Short mmCIF file of C-alpha atoms in Angstrom, two decimals:
data_model
loop_
_atom_site.label_atom_id
_atom_site.label_comp_id
_atom_site.label_asym_id
_atom_site.label_seq_id
_atom_site.Cartn_x
_atom_site.Cartn_y
_atom_site.Cartn_z
CA MET A 1 335.78 7.01 120.26
CA GLU A 2 335.37 10.09 120.72
CA ILE A 3 336.95 12.93 119.04
CA THR A 4 337.13 16.98 119.77
CA GLN A 5 338.46 18.55 116.74
CA VAL A 6 339.65 22.54 117.51
CA ASN A 7 342.45 25.34 116.87
CA LEU A 8 343.68 26.64 120.03
CA ASN A 9 344.94 29.65 118.25
CA HIS A 10 348.57 29.02 120.33
CA CYS A 11 346.51 30.47 123.83
CA ASP A 12 347.32 28.68 126.82
CA THR A 13 343.94 29.28 128.30
CA ALA A 14 342.78 27.79 125.60
CA GLN A 15 344.82 24.82 126.40
CA GLN A 16 344.08 24.65 129.60
CA LEU A 17 340.25 24.64 129.09
CA LEU A 18 340.34 21.70 126.66
CA TRP A 19 342.07 19.83 129.20
CA GLN A 20 338.89 20.83 131.73
CA SER A 21 336.34 20.20 128.20
CA THR A 22 337.51 17.14 127.38
CA THR A 23 337.37 15.74 130.62
CA GLU A 24 333.87 16.89 131.16
CA SER A 25 332.91 15.33 127.54
CA ASN A 26 334.65 12.07 128.34
CA CYS A 27 336.67 12.70 125.22
CA ASP A 28 339.63 10.06 124.07
CA VAL A 29 341.15 11.74 121.34
CA ALA A 30 342.04 15.60 120.85
CA ILE A 31 343.18 16.74 117.16
CA ILE A 32 344.50 20.32 117.70
CA ALA A 33 346.06 22.65 115.27
CA GLU A 34 348.03 25.37 117.00
CA PRO A 35 348.71 23.89 120.67
CA TYR A 36 350.11 26.33 122.96
CA ARG A 37 352.57 23.88 124.40
CA VAL A 38 352.87 20.23 123.39
CA PRO A 39 354.68 17.96 126.77
CA HIS A 40 358.07 16.35 125.95
CA ASP A 41 358.91 13.17 125.89
CA ASN A 42 354.97 12.20 126.46
CA GLY A 43 353.83 9.26 124.86
CA ASN A 44 349.94 10.54 125.01
CA TRP A 45 351.14 13.31 122.49
CA VAL A 46 352.40 13.37 119.02
CA THR A 47 353.13 16.68 117.07
CA ASP A 48 354.24 17.42 113.79
CA LYS A 49 357.28 19.03 112.61
CA GLU A 50 356.95 22.67 113.30
CA ARG A 51 354.34 21.78 116.10
CA ILE A 52 351.64 23.24 114.59
CA ALA A 53 349.27 20.23 114.41
CA ALA A 54 348.96 17.90 117.27
CA ILE A 55 347.46 14.59 118.30
CA GLN A 56 346.48 14.01 122.00
CA VAL A 57 345.06 10.69 123.55
CA MET A 58 343.82 11.05 126.87
CA GLY A 59 341.11 7.94 126.94
CA ARG A 60 340.74 4.32 126.46
CA TYR A 61 342.64 4.02 123.31
CA PRO A 62 346.33 4.78 123.26
CA ILE A 63 348.52 5.70 119.81
CA GLN A 64 349.27 2.10 118.42
CA GLU A 65 351.34 3.49 115.41
CA VAL A 66 353.07 6.92 114.81
CA VAL A 67 352.71 6.79 110.85
CA ASP A 68 354.52 10.01 110.40
CA SER A 69 355.02 13.11 112.32
CA SER A 70 358.86 14.32 110.32
CA HIS A 71 356.74 16.89 107.51
CA GLU A 72 355.47 20.31 108.22
CA GLY A 73 351.28 20.87 108.51
CA PHE A 74 350.10 17.77 109.29
CA VAL A 75 350.79 14.24 111.85
CA ILE A 76 349.24 11.07 110.92
CA VAL A 77 348.61 8.33 114.14
CA LYS A 78 347.17 4.72 114.50
CA ILE A 79 344.55 4.58 117.03
CA ASN A 80 342.15 1.70 117.58
CA GLY A 81 342.65 0.36 114.05
CA ILE A 82 341.71 4.01 112.84
CA PHE A 83 344.46 6.29 110.55
CA VAL A 84 343.69 9.72 112.48
CA CYS A 85 345.52 12.75 110.72
CA SER A 86 345.57 16.00 112.37
CA CYS A 87 346.35 19.02 109.91
CA TYR A 88 347.05 22.54 110.17
CA ALA A 89 347.83 25.09 106.81
CA PRO A 90 348.83 28.95 107.98
CA PRO A 91 346.90 31.35 105.85
CA ARG A 92 350.56 32.42 105.51
CA TRP A 93 351.23 29.60 103.38
CA PRO A 94 351.77 30.53 99.72
CA ILE A 95 349.74 28.21 97.54
CA GLU A 96 352.52 26.14 96.35
CA ARG A 97 353.84 25.11 99.93
CA PHE A 98 349.83 24.85 100.73
CA ASN A 99 350.09 21.63 97.37
CA GLN A 100 352.91 20.45 98.65
CA MET A 101 352.07 19.37 102.13
CA LEU A 102 348.79 17.88 100.68
CA ASP A 103 350.99 15.64 98.03
CA VAL A 104 352.58 14.27 100.55
CA LEU A 105 349.73 14.01 103.12
CA THR A 106 347.98 11.99 100.27
CA ASP A 107 350.67 10.11 99.41
CA THR A 108 351.00 8.81 102.46
CA LEU A 109 347.46 7.88 103.43
CA ILE A 110 347.12 6.10 100.09
CA GLY A 111 346.32 2.44 100.69
CA ARG A 112 345.22 3.30 104.70
CA ASN A 113 342.04 3.00 106.02
CA PRO A 114 339.95 3.61 107.81
CA VAL A 115 341.15 7.11 107.87
CA VAL A 116 339.87 10.31 109.68
CA ILE A 117 341.44 13.80 108.54
CA ALA A 118 340.96 16.94 110.46
CA GLY A 119 342.26 20.19 110.57
CA ASP A 120 342.02 24.11 110.36
CA PHE A 121 343.01 24.07 106.30
CA ASN A 122 342.38 27.93 105.84
CA ALA A 123 340.44 27.00 102.97
CA TRP A 124 336.62 28.30 101.77
CA ALA A 125 334.52 25.84 99.54
CA VAL A 126 330.89 25.45 98.71
CA GLU A 127 330.89 22.16 99.49
CA TRP A 128 331.22 23.26 103.74
CA GLY A 129 328.89 26.18 103.48
CA SER A 130 331.35 28.79 102.41
CA ARG A 131 329.88 31.57 99.78
CA LEU A 132 332.56 30.75 97.35
CA THR A 133 335.22 28.34 96.76
CA ASN A 134 338.96 29.92 96.70
CA GLU A 135 342.23 28.14 95.35
CA ARG A 136 342.99 26.78 98.57
CA GLY A 137 339.56 24.56 98.10
CA TYR A 138 339.59 23.53 94.86
CA SER A 139 343.14 22.03 95.90
CA LEU A 140 341.83 20.56 99.13
CA LEU A 141 339.06 18.64 97.38
CA GLU A 142 340.71 17.96 94.38
CA ALA A 143 344.11 16.31 96.74
CA LEU A 144 341.30 14.32 98.90
CA ALA A 145 339.71 12.83 95.62
CA LYS A 146 342.41 10.59 95.50
CA LEU A 147 341.34 9.19 98.54
CA GLU A 148 338.16 7.20 99.68
CA VAL A 149 337.23 9.79 102.46
CA ARG A 150 334.40 11.99 102.52
CA LEU A 151 333.30 15.25 104.46
CA CYS A 152 331.91 15.19 107.25
CA ASN A 153 330.96 18.66 107.96
CA GLU A 154 327.29 19.20 108.27
CA GLY A 155 325.27 22.53 107.99
CA ASN A 156 325.87 26.21 107.61
CA VAL A 157 327.28 27.19 111.51
CA SER A 158 330.67 28.56 111.46
CA THR A 159 333.94 27.32 113.25
CA PHE A 160 336.08 30.36 113.11
CA ARG A 161 334.48 33.55 114.99
CA LYS A 162 336.20 36.94 115.64
CA ASP A 163 334.97 40.54 115.60
CA GLY A 164 332.13 39.77 114.14
CA ARG A 165 333.56 37.88 111.20
CA GLU A 166 332.59 34.17 110.68
CA SER A 167 333.52 31.44 108.43
CA ILE A 168 334.12 27.28 108.32
CA ILE A 169 337.80 26.53 108.07
CA ASP A 170 337.84 23.49 110.39
CA ILE A 171 336.87 20.89 108.03
CA THR A 172 336.61 17.06 108.73
CA PHE A 173 336.68 14.01 106.49
CA CYS A 174 337.02 10.46 106.93
CA SER A 175 336.10 6.79 104.91
CA LEU A 176 332.46 5.97 104.41
CA CYS A 177 332.69 3.04 107.07
CA LEU A 178 333.15 5.77 110.00
CA MET A 179 330.24 7.89 108.92
CA GLY A 180 327.36 5.45 110.55
CA ASP A 181 326.15 7.26 113.77
CA MET A 182 329.01 10.03 113.66
CA ASN A 183 326.81 12.77 115.14
CA TRP A 184 329.28 15.47 113.52
CA ARG A 185 328.77 18.71 115.50
CA VAL A 186 330.05 21.87 116.53
CA SER A 187 330.13 22.71 119.94
CA GLU A 188 329.17 26.29 121.39
CA ASP A 189 331.28 26.10 124.27
CA TYR A 190 333.62 28.14 125.17
CA THR A 191 336.61 28.01 124.14
CA HIS A 192 339.28 30.75 125.08
CA SER A 193 339.81 30.62 120.85
CA ASP A 194 338.71 32.41 118.26
CA HIS A 195 337.26 28.80 116.56
CA GLN A 196 334.55 26.67 118.08
CA ALA A 197 335.31 23.00 118.76
CA ILE A 198 333.98 20.28 116.73
CA GLN A 199 332.72 16.82 118.38
CA TYR A 200 331.71 13.41 116.62
CA SER A 201 332.36 9.65 117.06
CA VAL A 202 334.22 7.58 115.15
CA GLY A 203 334.24 3.18 115.42
CA GLN A 204 331.94 1.26 116.21
CA ARG A 205 330.33 1.72 120.15
CA ASN A 206 330.70 -0.97 122.55
CA PRO A 207 327.92 -1.03 125.03
CA THR A 208 329.20 -3.79 127.19
CA SER A 209 332.33 -1.24 128.10
CA ILE A 210 330.77 2.53 127.73
CA HIS A 211 328.73 2.75 131.23
CA ARG A 212 327.94 5.40 133.32
CA MET A 213 330.73 5.66 136.35
CA ARG A 214 328.93 5.96 139.97
CA SER A 215 330.80 8.84 142.15
CA CYS A 216 332.59 7.12 144.69
CA GLU A 217 332.68 10.19 146.85
CA ARG A 218 330.06 8.90 149.36
CA MET A 219 331.04 5.20 149.53
CA TRP A 220 332.27 3.02 151.89
CA LYS A 221 333.47 -0.65 152.11
CA THR A 222 330.90 -2.11 154.26
CA GLN A 223 332.55 -4.99 155.04
CA TYR A 224 334.81 -3.14 157.15
CA PHE A 225 332.61 -1.46 159.39
CA ASP A 226 332.49 -0.88 163.42
CA LYS A 227 329.67 -0.62 165.10
CA ASP A 228 331.33 1.28 168.19
CA LEU A 229 333.38 3.49 166.01
CA LEU A 230 330.30 4.81 164.31
CA VAL A 231 328.34 4.91 167.29
CA GLU A 232 330.80 6.68 169.47
CA SER A 233 331.19 9.02 166.50
CA LEU A 234 327.75 9.94 166.74
CA ARG A 235 327.59 10.76 169.98
CA ALA A 236 330.85 12.44 170.45
CA ALA A 237 328.87 15.18 167.76
CA SER A 238 325.46 15.23 169.40
CA GLY A 239 326.26 18.04 171.25
CA ASN A 240 324.91 20.54 168.44
CA LEU A 241 321.46 19.15 168.12
CA ASN A 242 320.38 22.30 165.71
CA LEU A 243 322.18 21.28 162.64
CA ASN A 244 320.64 22.08 159.02
CA ALA A 245 320.91 19.19 156.33
CA ASP A 246 324.33 20.03 155.10
CA GLN A 247 326.12 19.67 158.57
CA LEU A 248 324.17 16.36 159.45
CA THR A 249 325.10 15.11 156.28
CA GLU A 250 328.71 15.95 157.12
CA THR A 251 328.29 14.69 160.34
CA VAL A 252 326.96 11.43 159.52
CA ALA A 253 329.87 11.23 156.96
CA ARG A 254 332.45 11.91 159.50
CA ALA A 255 331.40 9.05 161.67
CA CYS A 256 330.98 6.28 158.67
CA ASP A 257 334.71 7.32 157.98
CA ALA A 258 335.70 6.85 161.38
CA SER A 259 334.20 3.39 161.50
CA MET A 260 334.97 2.08 157.97
CA PRO A 261 337.11 3.27 154.81
CA ARG A 262 335.83 4.96 151.64
CA ARG A 263 336.30 2.51 148.57
CA LEU A 264 338.81 3.81 145.79
CA GLU A 265 337.51 5.44 142.70
CA PRO A 266 337.85 3.30 139.53
CA ARG A 267 340.58 4.24 137.59
CA ASN A 268 339.45 4.64 134.51
CA ARG A 269 337.43 7.44 135.83
CA ARG A 270 338.49 10.79 134.36
CA ARG A 271 338.99 13.49 137.05
CA PRO A 272 338.65 17.24 135.92
CA ALA A 273 341.50 19.75 136.12
CA TYR A 274 343.27 19.55 139.21
CA TRP A 275 343.16 23.63 139.24
CA TRP A 276 338.60 23.39 138.24
CA ASN A 277 336.37 25.12 140.59
CA GLU A 278 332.63 26.40 140.65
CA SER A 279 334.56 29.95 140.10
CA LEU A 280 336.21 29.08 136.98
CA ARG A 281 333.13 27.72 136.10
CA ASP A 282 331.15 30.64 136.36
CA LEU A 283 333.74 32.78 134.74
CA ARG A 284 333.49 30.61 131.43
CA SER A 285 329.82 30.65 131.68
CA ALA A 286 329.90 34.58 131.67
CA CYS A 287 333.13 34.73 128.58
CA LEU A 288 330.09 32.76 126.61
CA ARG A 289 327.30 35.16 127.09
CA ALA A 290 329.77 38.32 126.81
CA ARG A 291 330.85 36.29 123.18
CA ARG A 292 327.46 36.04 122.32
CA ARG A 293 326.45 39.50 122.63
CA VAL A 294 329.31 40.60 120.89
CA THR A 295 328.06 38.47 117.82
CA ARG A 296 324.48 39.12 118.26
CA SER A 297 324.85 43.00 118.60
CA ARG A 298 322.82 44.98 116.05
CA THR A 299 324.41 48.17 115.81
CA GLU A 300 328.13 49.31 115.74
CA GLU A 301 327.82 50.91 118.93
CA ASP A 302 326.56 47.97 120.79
CA ARG A 303 329.01 45.85 119.34
CA GLU A 304 332.03 47.98 120.73
CA GLN A 305 330.26 48.36 124.34
CA ASN A 306 329.31 44.42 124.43
CA LYS A 307 333.51 43.96 123.13
CA VAL A 308 334.31 45.79 126.24
CA VAL A 309 332.55 43.63 128.64
CA PHE A 310 333.84 40.17 126.57
CA ARG A 311 337.70 41.67 126.73
CA ALA A 312 337.02 42.03 130.88
CA ALA A 313 335.37 38.91 131.20
CA ARG A 314 338.20 37.19 129.62
CA ALA A 315 340.60 38.79 131.26
CA ALA A 316 338.82 37.74 134.52
CA LEU A 317 338.90 34.21 133.96
CA ASN A 318 342.83 34.69 132.82
CA ARG A 319 343.53 35.52 136.37
CA GLU A 320 341.32 33.14 138.21
CA ILE A 321 343.26 30.31 136.06
CA LYS A 322 346.78 31.40 136.88
CA LEU A 323 345.43 32.49 140.55
CA SER A 324 343.65 28.85 141.17
CA LYS A 325 347.02 27.18 140.03
CA LEU A 326 349.05 29.24 142.15
CA ASN A 327 346.76 28.11 145.14
CA CYS A 328 347.10 24.38 144.81
CA TYR A 329 350.82 24.32 143.70
CA LYS A 330 350.73 26.47 147.05
CA GLU A 331 348.93 23.89 148.77
CA LEU A 332 350.71 21.12 147.40
CA CYS A 333 354.14 22.53 148.78
CA ARG A 334 352.06 22.74 152.64
CA GLU A 335 351.21 19.62 151.91
CA ALA A 336 354.36 18.28 151.24
CA ASP A 337 356.06 19.86 154.40
CA ALA A 338 352.87 18.26 156.21
CA ASN A 339 353.26 14.62 154.69
CA PRO A 340 356.08 14.10 152.38
CA TRP A 341 355.41 10.44 151.57
CA GLY A 342 351.52 11.57 150.61
CA TYR A 343 349.92 12.91 147.44
CA ALA A 344 353.08 15.47 146.17
CA TYR A 345 355.13 12.33 146.68
CA ARG A 346 352.75 10.23 144.28
CA THR A 347 352.54 12.84 141.92
CA ILE A 348 356.08 13.53 141.54
CA MET A 349 356.49 9.95 140.96
CA ALA A 350 354.28 9.72 138.35
CA LYS A 351 356.69 12.45 136.92
CA THR A 352 359.43 10.66 136.84
CA LYS A 353 357.69 7.21 135.95
CA GLY A 354 356.87 8.38 132.45
CA PRO A 355 353.92 9.26 130.74
CA THR A 356 350.71 7.42 132.00
CA THR A 357 349.48 6.23 128.50
CA PRO A 358 345.88 4.14 127.94
CA VAL A 359 346.67 0.27 128.03
CA GLU A 360 347.17 -1.83 124.69
CA MET A 361 344.48 -3.55 123.55
CA CYS A 362 344.74 -4.60 120.52
CA PRO A 363 345.08 -8.31 119.81
CA GLU A 364 347.72 -8.16 117.11
CA ARG A 365 349.72 -5.21 118.72
CA LEU A 366 349.70 -7.43 121.88
CA LYS A 367 350.96 -10.39 120.23
CA ILE A 368 353.83 -8.17 118.53
CA ILE A 369 354.69 -6.87 122.16
CA VAL A 370 354.46 -10.59 123.86
CA ASP A 371 356.52 -12.16 121.25
CA GLY A 372 359.31 -9.24 121.35
CA LEU A 373 359.83 -9.62 125.29
CA PHE A 374 359.38 -13.67 125.15
CA PRO A 375 361.03 -14.79 122.39
CA HIS A 376 360.98 -18.21 121.34
CA HIS A 377 364.53 -20.49 121.39
CA SER A 378 365.57 -23.71 120.87
CA PRO A 379 367.16 -25.66 123.73
CA THR A 380 370.34 -25.06 124.60
CA LEU A 381 373.03 -28.19 124.88
CA TRP A 382 375.41 -27.25 127.68
CA PRO A 383 379.01 -28.82 127.33
CA SER A 384 380.04 -31.40 129.50
CA THR A 385 381.84 -30.74 133.02
CA PRO A 386 385.12 -32.29 134.89
CA TYR A 387 382.67 -34.15 137.58
CA ASP A 388 380.56 -35.91 134.63
CA ASP A 389 383.82 -38.45 134.87
CA GLU A 390 383.67 -39.02 138.30
CA ASP A 391 382.79 -42.55 139.61
CA ASP A 392 380.32 -40.70 142.32
CA ALA A 393 378.53 -38.50 139.77
CA VAL A 394 374.80 -38.23 139.98
CA ASP A 395 372.59 -38.72 136.90
CA ALA A 396 372.61 -35.26 135.49
CA THR A 397 368.76 -36.28 133.68
CA VAL A 398 366.09 -34.36 134.80
CA SER A 399 362.34 -36.17 134.40
CA SER A 400 359.63 -34.46 134.01
CA GLU A 401 358.09 -35.50 137.00
CA GLU A 402 360.56 -33.88 139.02
CA LEU A 403 360.52 -30.60 136.99
CA GLU A 404 356.60 -30.35 137.74
CA VAL A 405 357.04 -30.52 141.72
CA VAL A 406 360.09 -27.93 141.37
CA ALA A 407 357.90 -25.58 138.98
CA LYS A 408 354.56 -26.12 141.14
CA ALA A 409 356.17 -24.82 144.23
CA LEU A 410 357.15 -21.35 142.38
CA LYS A 411 355.05 -18.25 143.20
CA VAL A 412 352.47 -17.49 140.02
CA LYS A 413 354.06 -13.81 139.47
CA SER A 414 357.52 -15.49 139.36
CA SER A 415 359.52 -14.80 135.66
CA TRP A 416 359.86 -18.70 135.94
CA SER A 417 356.60 -19.34 136.48
CA GLY A 418 353.37 -19.89 133.64
CA ARG A 419 354.80 -20.43 130.33
CA ASN A 420 358.64 -20.59 130.78
CA SER A 421 358.33 -23.67 133.55
CA GLN A 422 356.21 -25.46 130.55
CA CYS A 423 358.15 -24.77 128.11
CA SER A 424 361.53 -26.08 130.76
CA ILE A 425 359.00 -29.38 130.82
CA GLU A 426 358.66 -30.20 127.28
CA ASP A 427 362.31 -29.26 126.66
CA CYS A 428 363.36 -32.44 129.54
CA SER A 429 361.16 -34.63 128.47
CA THR A 430 363.45 -36.12 126.23
CA GLY A 431 365.63 -37.43 128.84
CA VAL A 432 368.91 -36.10 127.24
CA PRO A 433 371.17 -35.17 129.93
CA GLY A 434 372.47 -31.12 130.02
CA HIS A 435 369.26 -30.07 128.36
CA VAL A 436 367.84 -26.84 129.91
#
């Protein structure tokens, strides 16, 4: 299970870039501190009481259980059998409030295993690379000593960087059984926040389910290939013989589109953010380069000059993201006018259907769901009717052979087929009239 941990500093652009970065890294779970906005009624998001710590799932694993979301500063959920805790302790909190949050957190997690505890605690300790250990650092180490967890931070790479100041305040703890092949690392990608993202893996890898998905951009269903349509399409485009490689490729692709339908994308393929484009990719890279110049400045004069360039790059990225989203919205409106039942209709209907939560795969959880949807009950004895006393009344007994004939005639996906039909056969095999 791939996890990304980051403090978004309550920034809209940072949250938008997180959407794209988690898509590029095939992230399954995002542990977020200070989110800009948490969608309402979305099964992929869970947040604490003050909405300053959140967890988002966007991959193969759904949220199996919300353990605690009623307190301030942390939220705990169960994902793929692992208890994941997202924490954020603002620097404005006094030490008494910080210790109170840690006490509630540890009391909730005692007896739960395996566990991942991650977030921005605004605490310093030499154990994770700080110059010294402050009061919060002592309290955090003492509180988590009650749990069977280990510190995951490696090296001295800073996670907070702003105006030449650096520190390590984004911390990760996890159970000992999860530390194998964890590959904990601080990402150097641009986040538009004053915090760097942290990436790592937990749980066992399943090589049979993790594979590289091939792009379906140039794939067609050859079983529907029509040779005549292909020839006619190429013949219609044969007027211009001076084509370069790109033009020739597009011509052949259009001919293939005319002669056979394209294959659909795999359902589990992660799509980039709808507003993402190459221009935004270049601007994000420019922001990363400008920020590195600021951090590597040797003199105060160079630092101030590089700050001006960095602010301009950040502003350009903000403007381009807003412009791209606005253009996508206008394009969606134009498409809705041209084709009312096209992509715009599907987008709106997807919103009305609720969140697109991943498919539940836990056997224990599936058994609970199935037992709740299809409860077991004893056969029902119906009261006798006036027709039972008539001379010409037919035999009310239904044999198993008769019921099997009826069951075989039902559709496979009918609610009365399968298990229910088998139960009816067993119930009626006693030959007692009136049993169903």
